Amino acid sequence: MKKKLVFILSSNYSGSHFLSLLLGSHSKAVHLGETKNLIKEGVNCYKCGVSNDCHLFEGIQELTTETFYPTLFDRAGDQINLLIDTSKKTEWAINFINTQSEYDIKIVHLIRDPRALIRRWNNKYTSLLSQLSQRRKVLKAFPKKTLQLIFSSQSNIYLYKWLKQNQKIVDFTKRFSLDTKTITYHDLTLNPEKELSTLMEWLGNTYETTQLKYWEFEHHGTQKRQYEWVKKQQTTSHIDLRWKDALTKKQSKLISSNRDLRSYLEQNKLFQIEKGITKL
């Protein structure tokens, strides 16, 4: 069986590290984290510290596009047939889709409810300049909606940012005919065993119940600091619904009723319910 390189593509704050740690806790898999960041100066391996002290990532900055993942597969060991990369961006993945023959590429498109992302972006972009910058980027991405968006609320701007990012992933996977599985943050956090079992079968491996206890494994690569709290709880079924308190009922309703959002969900066979987006 050919080895497989798995790219998790998503918007920020969608749970990609959480999913990668679950997948990377399989006995034949390795969680890499965001390799696009590991090649940057000052970004360290979570387990080993300085990347050059890590047998997996030593000298990673010197690897070429052609040697990058083959080298990581070799260093991971013969027993490993899955590498999980959570770099999230199509701009990173596109560099590697035509450079390999000894392993298959799989894409996981992870989607989280835009209401949750809007809360995060509202908290992140607090200055007027940063908000205007976000507005300009969205207007550039949707020139036909300039009149609609130019004076719309900041939350609406972030909704279209979400639409742009997730449609870009859909277009990317279709353009290159990539083997893709779409899952949602809602379904993963509320029914992790079912979602993992489905994913592992698709990836050619048998689901292992120990994957749910990902905190019991030492993982290389990058990890998010906020996962320390989640790991200490020693539970996998943790769904973050803080957006419910952050958004007013009116804001939430306006987001959910947006025609472009409804169209995107319908085209991709997704449904928005009380706690998030689901495949049902």
mmCIF file of C-alpha atoms in Angstrom:
data_model
loop_
_atom_site.group_PDB
_atom_site.id
_atom_site.type_symbol
_atom_site.label_atom_id
_atom_site.label_comp_id
_atom_site.label_asym_id
_atom_site.label_seq_id
_atom_site.Cartn_x
_atom_site.Cartn_y
_atom_site.Cartn_z
ATOM 1 C CA MET A 1 0.000 0.000 0.000
ATOM 2 C CA LYS A 2 1.314 3.435 -0.973
ATOM 3 C CA LYS A 3 2.014 5.884 1.774
ATOM 4 C CA LYS A 4 -0.242 8.906 2.060
ATOM 5 C CA LEU A 5 0.376 12.578 2.684
ATOM 6 C CA VAL A 6 -2.664 14.254 4.235
ATOM 7 C CA PHE A 7 -3.159 17.998 3.944
ATOM 8 C CA ILE A 8 -5.752 19.500 6.283
ATOM 9 C CA LEU A 9 -7.074 22.634 4.574
ATOM 10 C CA SER A 10 -9.235 25.096 6.472
ATOM 11 C CA SER A 11 -9.721 28.632 7.701
ATOM 12 C CA ASN A 12 -7.807 29.566 10.824
ATOM 13 C CA TYR A 13 -9.439 28.626 14.141
ATOM 14 C CA SER A 14 -11.293 25.677 12.621
ATOM 15 C CA GLY A 15 -9.722 22.909 14.721
ATOM 16 C CA SER A 16 -7.070 21.698 12.276
ATOM 17 C CA HIS A 17 -4.491 20.988 14.996
ATOM 18 C CA PHE A 18 -7.087 19.101 17.014
ATOM 19 C CA LEU A 19 -7.916 16.904 14.019
ATOM 20 C CA SER A 20 -4.251 16.422 13.154
ATOM 21 C CA LEU A 21 -3.394 15.298 16.687
ATOM 22 C CA LEU A 22 -6.237 12.767 16.571
ATOM 23 C CA LEU A 23 -5.081 11.398 13.218
ATOM 24 C CA GLY A 24 -1.426 11.562 14.245
ATOM 25 C CA SER A 25 -2.095 9.414 17.312
ATOM 26 C CA HIS A 26 -2.549 6.378 15.072
ATOM 27 C CA SER A 27 0.307 3.884 15.310
ATOM 28 C CA LYS A 28 1.094 4.337 11.604
ATOM 29 C CA ALA A 29 0.740 8.124 11.445
ATOM 30 C CA VAL A 30 2.714 11.224 12.404
ATOM 31 C CA HIS A 31 1.325 14.677 13.176
ATOM 32 C CA LEU A 32 3.599 17.266 11.553
ATOM 33 C CA GLY A 33 1.735 20.418 12.460
ATOM 34 C CA GLU A 34 2.163 23.430 10.191
ATOM 35 C CA THR A 35 5.267 22.605 8.178
ATOM 36 C CA LYS A 36 4.936 25.903 6.325
ATOM 37 C CA ASN A 37 5.774 27.539 9.662
ATOM 38 C CA LEU A 38 8.416 25.034 10.743
ATOM 39 C CA ILE A 39 10.628 26.180 7.883
ATOM 40 C CA LYS A 40 10.605 29.691 9.369
ATOM 41 C CA GLU A 41 13.352 30.848 11.689
ATOM 42 C CA GLY A 42 12.428 30.654 15.360
ATOM 43 C CA VAL A 43 9.575 28.149 14.997
ATOM 44 C CA ASN A 44 10.335 25.050 17.057
ATOM 45 C CA CYS A 45 9.227 21.452 17.353
ATOM 46 C CA TYR A 46 6.750 21.120 20.234
ATOM 47 C CA LYS A 47 8.437 17.957 21.536
ATOM 48 C CA CYS A 48 12.112 18.636 20.861
ATOM 49 C CA GLY A 49 12.381 22.400 21.052
ATOM 50 C CA VAL A 50 14.807 23.767 18.455
ATOM 51 C CA SER A 51 13.973 22.106 15.141
ATOM 52 C CA ASN A 52 17.602 21.280 14.406
ATOM 53 C CA ASP A 53 17.635 19.146 17.577
ATOM 54 C CA CYS A 54 14.727 17.086 16.218
ATOM 55 C CA HIS A 55 15.459 13.956 14.174
ATOM 56 C CA LEU A 56 12.329 14.616 12.133
ATOM 57 C CA PHE A 57 12.839 18.297 11.313
ATOM 58 C CA GLU A 58 16.615 18.763 11.409
ATOM 59 C CA GLY A 59 17.665 20.952 8.481
ATOM 60 C CA ILE A 60 14.092 21.178 7.208
ATOM 61 C CA GLN A 61 14.769 24.675 5.843
ATOM 62 C CA GLU A 62 17.282 23.225 3.388
ATOM 63 C CA LEU A 63 14.929 20.687 1.818
ATOM 64 C CA THR A 64 13.633 21.262 -1.704
ATOM 65 C CA THR A 65 10.067 20.827 -2.878
ATOM 66 C CA GLU A 66 11.031 17.475 -4.394
ATOM 67 C CA THR A 67 12.764 16.167 -1.264
ATOM 68 C CA PHE A 68 10.620 17.723 1.473
ATOM 69 C CA TYR A 69 8.045 15.023 2.231
ATOM 70 C CA PRO A 70 10.096 12.026 0.999
ATOM 71 C CA THR A 71 12.708 13.034 3.583
ATOM 72 C CA LEU A 72 10.079 13.311 6.320
ATOM 73 C CA PHE A 73 8.675 9.895 5.393
ATOM 74 C CA ASP A 74 12.181 8.391 5.563
ATOM 75 C CA ARG A 75 12.856 9.967 8.945
ATOM 76 C CA ALA A 76 9.479 8.900 10.335
ATOM 77 C CA GLY A 77 10.357 5.230 9.850
ATOM 78 C CA ASP A 78 9.153 2.296 7.771
ATOM 79 C CA GLN A 79 6.144 1.660 10.017
ATOM 80 C CA ILE A 80 4.657 5.087 9.229
ATOM 81 C CA ASN A 81 2.386 5.316 6.191
ATOM 82 C CA LEU A 82 0.561 8.580 7.002
ATOM 83 C CA LEU A 83 1.952 12.080 7.421
ATOM 84 C CA ILE A 84 -0.528 14.710 8.582
ATOM 85 C CA ASP A 85 0.215 18.308 7.584
ATOM 86 C CA THR A 86 -2.001 21.016 9.020
ATOM 87 C CA SER A 87 -0.566 23.978 7.125
ATOM 88 C CA LYS A 88 -4.164 24.857 6.137
ATOM 89 C CA LYS A 89 -3.339 26.952 3.074
ATOM 90 C CA THR A 90 -3.754 25.928 -0.565
ATOM 91 C CA GLU A 91 -0.735 28.112 -1.372
ATOM 92 C CA TRP A 92 1.416 25.601 0.528
ATOM 93 C CA ALA A 93 -0.203 22.400 -0.683
ATOM 94 C CA ILE A 94 -0.072 23.389 -4.353
ATOM 95 C CA ASN A 95 3.728 23.243 -4.246
ATOM 96 C CA PHE A 96 3.644 19.489 -3.703
ATOM 97 C CA ILE A 97 0.699 18.016 -5.578
ATOM 98 C CA ASN A 98 2.720 17.209 -8.705
ATOM 99 C CA THR A 99 6.080 16.401 -7.136
ATOM 100 C CA GLN A 100 5.504 12.876 -5.908
ATOM 101 C CA SER A 101 4.927 9.368 -7.182
ATOM 102 C CA GLU A 102 5.768 7.197 -4.184
ATOM 103 C CA TYR A 103 2.907 8.452 -2.021
ATOM 104 C CA ASP A 104 -0.693 9.557 -2.519
ATOM 105 C CA ILE A 105 -2.065 12.948 -1.556
ATOM 106 C CA LYS A 106 -5.291 13.205 0.418
ATOM 107 C CA ILE A 107 -7.093 16.427 1.271
ATOM 108 C CA VAL A 108 -9.263 16.925 4.342
ATOM 109 C CA HIS A 109 -11.383 20.063 4.071
ATOM 110 C CA LEU A 110 -12.264 21.006 7.637
ATOM 111 C CA ILE A 111 -15.130 23.472 7.999
ATOM 112 C CA ARG A 112 -16.238 25.380 11.069
ATOM 113 C CA ASP A 113 -19.355 27.513 11.414
ATOM 114 C CA PRO A 114 -18.677 31.106 10.266
ATOM 115 C CA ARG A 115 -20.307 32.411 13.439
ATOM 116 C CA ALA A 116 -17.394 30.979 15.438
ATOM 117 C CA LEU A 117 -14.841 32.463 13.065
ATOM 118 C CA ILE A 118 -16.537 35.867 13.136
ATOM 119 C CA ARG A 119 -16.146 35.918 16.923
ATOM 120 C CA ARG A 120 -12.431 35.137 16.600
ATOM 121 C CA TRP A 121 -11.839 37.738 13.905
ATOM 122 C CA ASN A 122 -13.765 40.369 15.858
ATOM 123 C CA ASN A 123 -11.405 39.706 18.758
ATOM 124 C CA LYS A 124 -8.311 39.708 16.542
ATOM 125 C CA TYR A 125 -8.900 42.782 14.407
ATOM 126 C CA THR A 126 -9.639 45.480 16.969
ATOM 127 C CA SER A 127 -7.975 48.532 15.413
ATOM 128 C CA LEU A 128 -9.634 50.628 12.728
ATOM 129 C CA LEU A 129 -6.698 50.104 10.366
ATOM 130 C CA SER A 130 -6.852 46.317 10.664
ATOM 131 C CA GLN A 131 -10.605 46.348 10.121
ATOM 132 C CA LEU A 132 -10.266 48.531 7.026
ATOM 133 C CA SER A 133 -7.564 46.213 5.716
ATOM 134 C CA GLN A 134 -9.886 43.230 6.106
ATOM 135 C CA ARG A 135 -12.665 45.139 4.354
ATOM 136 C CA ARG A 136 -10.406 46.018 1.399
ATOM 137 C CA LYS A 137 -9.378 42.389 0.972
ATOM 138 C CA VAL A 138 -12.981 41.213 0.928
ATOM 139 C CA LEU A 139 -14.029 43.949 -1.516
ATOM 140 C CA LYS A 140 -11.184 42.897 -3.811
ATOM 141 C CA ALA A 141 -12.336 39.272 -3.645
ATOM 142 C CA PHE A 142 -15.981 40.154 -4.390
ATOM 143 C CA PRO A 143 -15.906 43.094 -6.850
ATOM 144 C CA LYS A 144 -19.497 42.465 -7.963
ATOM 145 C CA LYS A 145 -20.677 42.978 -4.388
ATOM 146 C CA THR A 146 -18.896 46.274 -3.750
ATOM 147 C CA LEU A 147 -22.078 48.257 -3.155
ATOM 148 C CA GLN A 148 -23.431 45.584 -0.845
ATOM 149 C CA LEU A 149 -20.251 45.203 1.189
ATOM 150 C CA ILE A 150 -18.610 48.614 1.314
ATOM 151 C CA PHE A 151 -20.850 49.871 4.124
ATOM 152 C CA SER A 152 -21.882 46.535 5.607
ATOM 153 C CA SER A 153 -21.124 45.502 9.183
ATOM 154 C CA GLN A 154 -17.705 44.153 10.095
ATOM 155 C CA SER A 155 -19.319 40.821 10.941
ATOM 156 C CA ASN A 156 -20.665 40.635 7.398
ATOM 157 C CA ILE A 157 -17.187 41.361 6.054
ATOM 158 C CA TYR A 158 -15.863 38.400 8.037
ATOM 159 C CA LEU A 159 -18.654 36.180 6.724
ATOM 160 C CA TYR A 160 -17.473 36.876 3.180
ATOM 161 C CA LYS A 161 -13.890 36.304 4.262
ATOM 162 C CA TRP A 162 -15.036 32.854 5.423
ATOM 163 C CA LEU A 163 -16.829 32.263 2.117
ATOM 164 C CA LYS A 164 -13.762 33.300 0.137
ATOM 165 C CA GLN A 165 -11.438 30.988 2.061
ATOM 166 C CA ASN A 166 -13.638 27.919 1.942
ATOM 167 C CA GLN A 167 -14.670 28.368 -1.689
ATOM 168 C CA LYS A 168 -10.979 28.680 -2.543
ATOM 169 C CA ILE A 169 -10.362 25.258 -1.004
ATOM 170 C CA VAL A 170 -13.275 23.732 -2.934
ATOM 171 C CA ASP A 171 -12.029 25.254 -6.201
ATOM 172 C CA PHE A 172 -8.487 24.040 -5.517
ATOM 173 C CA THR A 173 -9.487 20.429 -4.904
ATOM 174 C CA LYS A 174 -11.717 20.375 -7.993
ATOM 175 C CA ARG A 175 -9.126 22.021 -10.219
ATOM 176 C CA PHE A 176 -6.556 19.333 -9.489
ATOM 177 C CA SER A 177 -9.063 16.471 -9.037
ATOM 178 C CA LEU A 178 -7.735 15.767 -5.548
ATOM 179 C CA ASP A 179 -9.111 12.978 -3.382
ATOM 180 C CA THR A 180 -10.942 15.030 -0.772
ATOM 181 C CA LYS A 181 -13.013 14.386 2.322
ATOM 182 C CA THR A 182 -15.028 17.217 3.897
ATOM 183 C CA ILE A 183 -15.727 17.117 7.619
ATOM 184 C CA THR A 184 -17.019 19.724 10.032
ATOM 185 C CA TYR A 185 -15.752 20.909 13.398
ATOM 186 C CA HIS A 186 -19.242 20.318 14.821
ATOM 187 C CA ASP A 187 -19.354 16.670 13.768
ATOM 188 C CA LEU A 188 -15.749 16.001 14.767
ATOM 189 C CA THR A 189 -16.103 17.360 18.294
ATOM 190 C CA LEU A 190 -19.511 15.853 19.038
ATOM 191 C CA ASN A 191 -18.909 12.452 17.446
ATOM 192 C CA PRO A 192 -15.125 12.033 17.154
ATOM 193 C CA GLU A 193 -15.147 8.242 17.091
ATOM 194 C CA LYS A 194 -17.480 8.088 14.095
ATOM 195 C CA GLU A 195 -15.623 10.802 12.185
ATOM 196 C CA LEU A 196 -12.195 9.311 12.890
ATOM 197 C CA SER A 197 -13.345 5.826 11.945
ATOM 198 C CA THR A 198 -14.605 7.125 8.599
ATOM 199 C CA LEU A 199 -11.429 9.094 7.960
ATOM 200 C CA MET A 200 -9.082 6.245 8.851
ATOM 201 C CA GLU A 201 -10.934 3.835 6.558
ATOM 202 C CA TRP A 202 -10.654 6.380 3.735
ATOM 203 C CA LEU A 203 -6.934 6.674 4.493
ATOM 204 C CA GLY A 204 -6.479 2.908 4.260
ATOM 205 C CA ASN A 205 -5.982 2.182 7.943
ATOM 206 C CA THR A 206 -8.085 0.741 10.736
ATOM 207 C CA TYR A 207 -9.262 3.204 13.364
ATOM 208 C CA GLU A 208 -7.622 2.717 16.779
ATOM 209 C CA THR A 209 -9.623 3.650 19.879
ATOM 210 C CA THR A 210 -6.466 5.037 21.501
ATOM 211 C CA GLN A 211 -6.502 7.872 18.961
ATOM 212 C CA LEU A 212 -9.190 9.570 21.028
ATOM 213 C CA LYS A 213 -6.681 9.966 23.875
ATOM 214 C CA TYR A 214 -4.250 11.992 21.794
ATOM 215 C CA TRP A 215 -2.893 13.714 24.916
ATOM 216 C CA GLU A 216 -1.282 10.418 25.941
ATOM 217 C CA PHE A 217 1.083 10.585 22.946
ATOM 218 C CA GLU A 218 4.111 12.776 22.425
ATOM 219 C CA HIS A 219 3.787 14.648 19.157
ATOM 220 C CA HIS A 220 6.419 16.462 17.125
ATOM 221 C CA GLY A 221 5.680 19.480 14.969
ATOM 222 C CA THR A 222 3.669 22.522 15.932
ATOM 223 C CA GLN A 223 0.843 22.680 18.439
ATOM 224 C CA LYS A 224 -1.427 25.465 19.632
ATOM 225 C CA ARG A 225 -0.905 26.747 23.168
ATOM 226 C CA GLN A 226 -4.651 26.789 23.802
ATOM 227 C CA TYR A 227 -4.734 23.006 23.377
ATOM 228 C CA GLU A 228 -2.880 22.657 26.671
ATOM 229 C CA TRP A 229 -6.137 23.449 28.460
ATOM 230 C CA VAL A 230 -8.085 21.004 26.284
ATOM 231 C CA LYS A 231 -5.522 18.254 26.843
ATOM 232 C CA LYS A 232 -5.632 18.766 30.608
ATOM 233 C CA GLN A 233 -9.375 18.099 30.522
ATOM 234 C CA GLN A 234 -8.590 14.708 28.949
ATOM 235 C CA THR A 235 -11.694 14.751 26.809
ATOM 236 C CA THR A 236 -12.129 14.695 23.063
ATOM 237 C CA SER A 237 -15.757 15.785 22.909
ATOM 238 C CA HIS A 238 -15.187 19.472 23.608
ATOM 239 C CA ILE A 239 -17.079 21.902 21.376
ATOM 240 C CA ASP A 240 -16.315 25.609 21.624
ATOM 241 C CA LEU A 241 -19.562 27.588 21.469
ATOM 242 C CA ARG A 242 -18.333 30.906 22.816
ATOM 243 C CA TRP A 243 -19.664 32.606 19.711
ATOM 244 C CA LYS A 244 -23.166 32.148 21.127
ATOM 245 C CA ASP A 245 -22.373 34.621 23.891
ATOM 246 C CA ALA A 246 -20.321 36.941 21.690
ATOM 247 C CA LEU A 247 -22.893 37.434 18.923
ATOM 248 C CA THR A 248 -26.340 38.890 19.396
ATOM 249 C CA LYS A 249 -29.353 36.919 18.223
ATOM 250 C CA LYS A 250 -29.814 39.469 15.450
ATOM 251 C CA GLN A 251 -26.211 39.063 14.280
ATOM 252 C CA SER A 252 -26.481 35.286 14.329
ATOM 253 C CA LYS A 253 -29.747 35.376 12.388
ATOM 254 C CA LEU A 254 -28.348 37.728 9.740
ATOM 255 C CA ILE A 255 -25.369 35.445 9.232
ATOM 256 C CA SER A 256 -27.442 32.279 9.009
ATOM 257 C CA SER A 257 -29.909 33.808 6.552
ATOM 258 C CA ASN A 258 -27.268 35.146 4.166
ATOM 259 C CA ARG A 259 -28.061 33.926 0.644
ATOM 260 C CA ASP A 260 -24.457 33.369 -0.361
ATOM 261 C CA LEU A 261 -23.829 31.293 2.740
ATOM 262 C CA ARG A 262 -26.995 29.259 2.145
ATOM 263 C CA SER A 263 -25.924 28.686 -1.461
ATOM 264 C CA TYR A 264 -22.434 27.552 -0.436
ATOM 265 C CA LEU A 265 -23.817 25.112 2.120
ATOM 266 C CA GLU A 266 -26.351 23.697 -0.322
ATOM 267 C CA GLN A 267 -23.779 23.215 -3.074
ATOM 268 C CA ASN A 268 -21.499 21.339 -0.677
ATOM 269 C CA LYS A 269 -24.271 19.312 0.991
ATOM 270 C CA LEU A 270 -23.827 20.956 4.375
ATOM 271 C CA PHE A 271 -26.380 22.172 6.887
ATOM 272 C CA GLN A 272 -26.272 24.891 9.521
ATOM 273 C CA ILE A 273 -27.974 23.960 12.778
ATOM 274 C CA GLU A 274 -28.037 25.447 16.266
ATOM 275 C CA LYS A 275 -24.497 24.472 17.308
ATOM 276 C CA GLY A 276 -22.725 24.650 13.984
ATOM 277 C CA ILE A 277 -22.355 23.213 10.506
ATOM 278 C CA THR A 278 -22.967 19.517 9.974
ATOM 279 C CA LYS A 279 -23.088 16.970 7.181
ATOM 280 C CA LEU A 280 -25.981 15.159 8.951
#
